[in-house]
GROMACS .gro file of C-alpha atoms in nm:
model
  158
    1MET     CA    1  -2.541   1.242   1.851
    2GLN     CA    2  -2.764   1.376   1.579
    3GLU     CA    3  -3.054   1.610   1.620
    4ILE     CA    4  -3.355   1.532   1.409
    5GLN     CA    5  -3.603   1.791   1.296
    6TYR     CA    6  -3.975   1.735   1.334
    7LEU     CA    7  -4.272   1.933   1.215
    8THR     CA    8  -4.509   1.966   1.511
    9PHE     CA    9  -4.884   1.993   1.473
   10LEU     CA   10  -5.198   1.974   1.684
   11LEU     CA   11  -5.467   1.707   1.683
   12SER     CA   12  -5.740   1.718   1.946
   13ASN     CA   13  -5.522   1.942   2.167
   14GLU     CA   14  -5.230   1.696   2.164
   15LEU     CA   15  -4.892   1.780   2.011
   16PHE     CA   16  -4.762   1.547   1.741
   17GLY     CA   17  -4.440   1.540   1.543
   18LEU     CA   18  -4.348   1.401   1.205
   19GLY     CA   19  -3.993   1.373   1.072
   20ILE     CA   20  -3.925   1.668   0.843
   21LEU     CA   21  -3.786   1.437   0.573
   22TYR     CA   22  -4.138   1.302   0.507
   23ILE     CA   23  -4.286   1.646   0.447
   24LYS     CA   24  -4.309   1.809   0.106
   25GLU     CA   25  -4.529   2.109   0.185
   26ILE     CA   26  -4.809   2.245   0.398
   27ILE     CA   27  -5.123   2.382   0.239
   28GLU     CA   28  -5.427   2.561   0.371
   29PHE     CA   29  -5.735   2.344   0.391
   30GLU     CA   30  -5.997   2.438   0.135
   31SER     CA   31  -6.203   2.133   0.050
   32VAL     CA   32  -6.167   1.771  -0.051
   33THR     CA   33  -6.346   1.581  -0.326
   34HIS     CA   34  -6.533   1.288  -0.177
   35VAL     CA   35  -6.446   0.946  -0.319
   36PRO     CA   36  -6.707   0.673  -0.264
   37MET     CA   37  -6.620   0.345  -0.088
   38MET     CA   38  -6.321   0.489   0.102
   39PRO     CA   39  -6.253   0.418   0.470
   40GLU     CA   40  -6.408   0.672   0.705
   41TYR     CA   41  -6.072   0.834   0.782
   42ILE     CA   42  -6.015   0.922   0.414
   43PRO     CA   43  -6.261   1.206   0.347
   44GLY     CA   44  -6.146   1.235  -0.014
   45VAL     CA   45  -5.878   1.366  -0.248
   46ILE     CA   46  -5.741   1.705  -0.347
   47ASN     CA   47  -5.598   1.827  -0.676
   48LEU     CA   48  -5.242   1.939  -0.613
   49ARG     CA   49  -5.099   2.091  -0.931
   50GLY     CA   50  -5.275   1.833  -1.146
   51ASN     CA   51  -5.201   1.533  -0.921
   52VAL     CA   52  -5.471   1.349  -0.728
   53VAL     CA   53  -5.362   1.334  -0.362
   54PRO     CA   54  -5.558   1.128  -0.106
   55VAL     CA   55  -5.624   1.306   0.223
   56ILE     CA   56  -5.626   1.128   0.559
   57ASP     CA   57  -5.813   1.290   0.847
   58LEU     CA   58  -5.580   1.209   1.138
   59ASN     CA   59  -5.848   1.295   1.398
   60THR     CA   60  -6.073   1.030   1.245
   61ARG     CA   61  -5.783   0.784   1.211
   62PHE     CA   62  -5.667   0.825   1.572
   63TYR     CA   63  -5.970   0.939   1.769
   64LYS     CA   64  -6.269   0.830   1.556
   65LYS     CA   65  -6.392   1.188   1.523
   66LYS     CA   66  -6.391   1.425   1.227
   67THR     CA   67  -6.162   1.728   1.215
   68GLU     CA   68  -6.357   2.046   1.278
   69THR     CA   69  -6.220   2.269   1.004
   70ASN     CA   70  -6.136   2.634   1.069
   71ARG     CA   71  -5.885   2.888   0.943
   72LYS     CA   72  -5.595   2.705   1.115
   73THR     CA   73  -5.678   2.365   0.961
   74CYS     CA   74  -5.400   2.250   0.729
   75ILE     CA   75  -5.310   1.962   0.504
   76ILE     CA   76  -4.953   1.839   0.541
   77ILE     CA   77  -4.840   1.691   0.209
   78THR     CA   78  -4.618   1.391   0.280
   79GLU     CA   79  -4.439   1.142   0.062
   80ILE     CA   80  -4.455   0.770   0.122
   81LYS     CA   81  -4.292   0.479  -0.052
   82LEU     CA   82  -4.535   0.223  -0.187
   83GLU     CA   83  -4.354  -0.084  -0.322
   84LYS     CA   84  -4.166   0.059  -0.623
   85GLU     CA   85  -4.319   0.407  -0.636
   86THR     CA   86  -4.346   0.714  -0.418
   87ILE     CA   87  -4.684   0.878  -0.370
   88ASP     CA   88  -4.806   1.194  -0.205
   89VAL     CA   89  -5.059   1.174   0.076
   90GLY     CA   90  -5.221   1.466   0.256
   91LEU     CA   91  -5.265   1.461   0.634
   92LEU     CA   92  -5.551   1.675   0.763
   93VAL     CA   93  -5.456   1.832   1.099
   94ASP     CA   94  -5.608   2.091   1.333
   95ALA     CA   95  -5.310   2.328   1.315
   96VAL     CA   96  -4.942   2.323   1.223
   97ASN     CA   97  -4.706   2.455   1.492
   98GLU     CA   98  -4.336   2.472   1.405
   99VAL     CA   99  -4.028   2.275   1.315
  100VAL     CA  100  -3.833   2.169   1.624
  101ASP     CA  101  -3.506   1.988   1.687
  102ILE     CA  102  -3.542   1.692   1.919
  103PRO     CA  103  -3.213   1.516   1.998
  104GLU     CA  104  -3.231   1.135   1.989
  105ASN     CA  105  -3.154   1.115   2.362
  106GLN     CA  106  -3.471   1.320   2.427
  107ILE     CA  107  -3.695   1.062   2.259
  108GLU     CA  108  -3.829   0.773   2.464
  109ASP     CA  109  -4.018   0.464   2.358
  110ALA     CA  110  -4.392   0.501   2.342
  111PRO     CA  111  -4.550   0.415   2.677
  112SER     CA  112  -4.777   0.113   2.673
  113PHE     CA  113  -5.043   0.299   2.869
  114GLY     CA  114  -5.222   0.630   2.865
  115SER     CA  115  -5.223   0.688   2.491
  116LYS     CA  116  -5.553   0.729   2.313
  117ILE     CA  117  -5.405   0.618   1.982
  118ARG     CA  118  -5.272   0.284   1.864
  119LEU     CA  119  -4.916   0.218   1.978
  120ASP     CA  120  -4.810   0.095   1.634
  121PHE     CA  121  -4.862   0.454   1.508
  122ILE     CA  122  -4.613   0.596   1.761
  123GLN     CA  123  -4.238   0.598   1.707
  124GLY     CA  124  -4.170   0.756   2.044
  125ILE     CA  125  -4.233   1.047   2.276
  126GLY     CA  126  -4.005   1.347   2.231
  127LYS     CA  127  -3.935   1.583   2.517
  128LEU     CA  128  -3.930   1.957   2.453
  129GLU     CA  129  -3.873   2.215   2.727
  130ASN     CA  130  -4.214   2.193   2.890
  131GLN     CA  131  -4.413   1.949   2.681
  132PHE     CA  132  -4.414   1.612   2.511
  133VAL     CA  133  -4.441   1.549   2.138
  134ILE     CA  134  -4.591   1.223   2.012
  135ILE     CA  135  -4.367   1.127   1.721
  136LEU     CA  136  -4.552   0.933   1.453
  137LYS     CA  137  -4.444   0.643   1.233
  138MET     CA  138  -4.540   0.764   0.890
  139ASN     CA  139  -4.587   0.433   0.713
  140GLN     CA  140  -4.791   0.282   0.999
  141ILE     CA  141  -5.054   0.557   0.985
  142LEU     CA  142  -5.135   0.461   0.631
  143ASP     CA  143  -5.275   0.123   0.551
  144LEU     CA  144  -5.091   0.056   0.226
  145SER     CA  145  -5.365  -0.165   0.081
  146GLU     CA  146  -5.612   0.122   0.127
  147ILE     CA  147  -5.372   0.365  -0.040
  148GLN     CA  148  -5.346   0.131  -0.338
  149THR     CA  149  -5.726   0.123  -0.359
  150ILE     CA  150  -5.729   0.504  -0.363
  151GLN     CA  151  -5.469   0.510  -0.638
  152GLU     CA  152  -5.667   0.264  -0.849
  153THR     CA  153  -5.988   0.461  -0.791
  154SER     CA  154  -5.825   0.796  -0.870
  155SER     CA  155  -5.662   0.663  -1.187
  156GLN     CA  156  -6.009   0.560  -1.307
  157VAL     CA  157  -6.135   0.914  -1.236
  158ASN     CA  158  -5.872   1.073  -1.466
   0.00000   0.00000   0.00000
């Protein structure tokens, strides 16, 4: 039985987890550059060492409300595969917690009730000592057609 590591983070006082293999780095939130004609949950892009990285506000994506930024607000830089290429995408979250090991036998299927977010975003519910972690499906969170639009828009900006 293999243990899988997850980065845990907070969104609207709920604990979420994302497989550590998707994560490149975590950066402090400073600001994003607004890009016109983007979906509401994509507040803009950041410049990460010369690369344009789209940022997704997960509070807006899941709960239809903007992230209230403060000193704990972070952007998790993740990598997703898009057809033949790999691109970086930033996830705006309220706060990053820690990396935890959740054994596979401690992860259950997402319940079909009680969740405030779409079930297709949830890979499962992980059990830690005294709390649950909502484990996300990385590629479901991102609408790939929208990401391609961002890439086309950002390549015109450069």
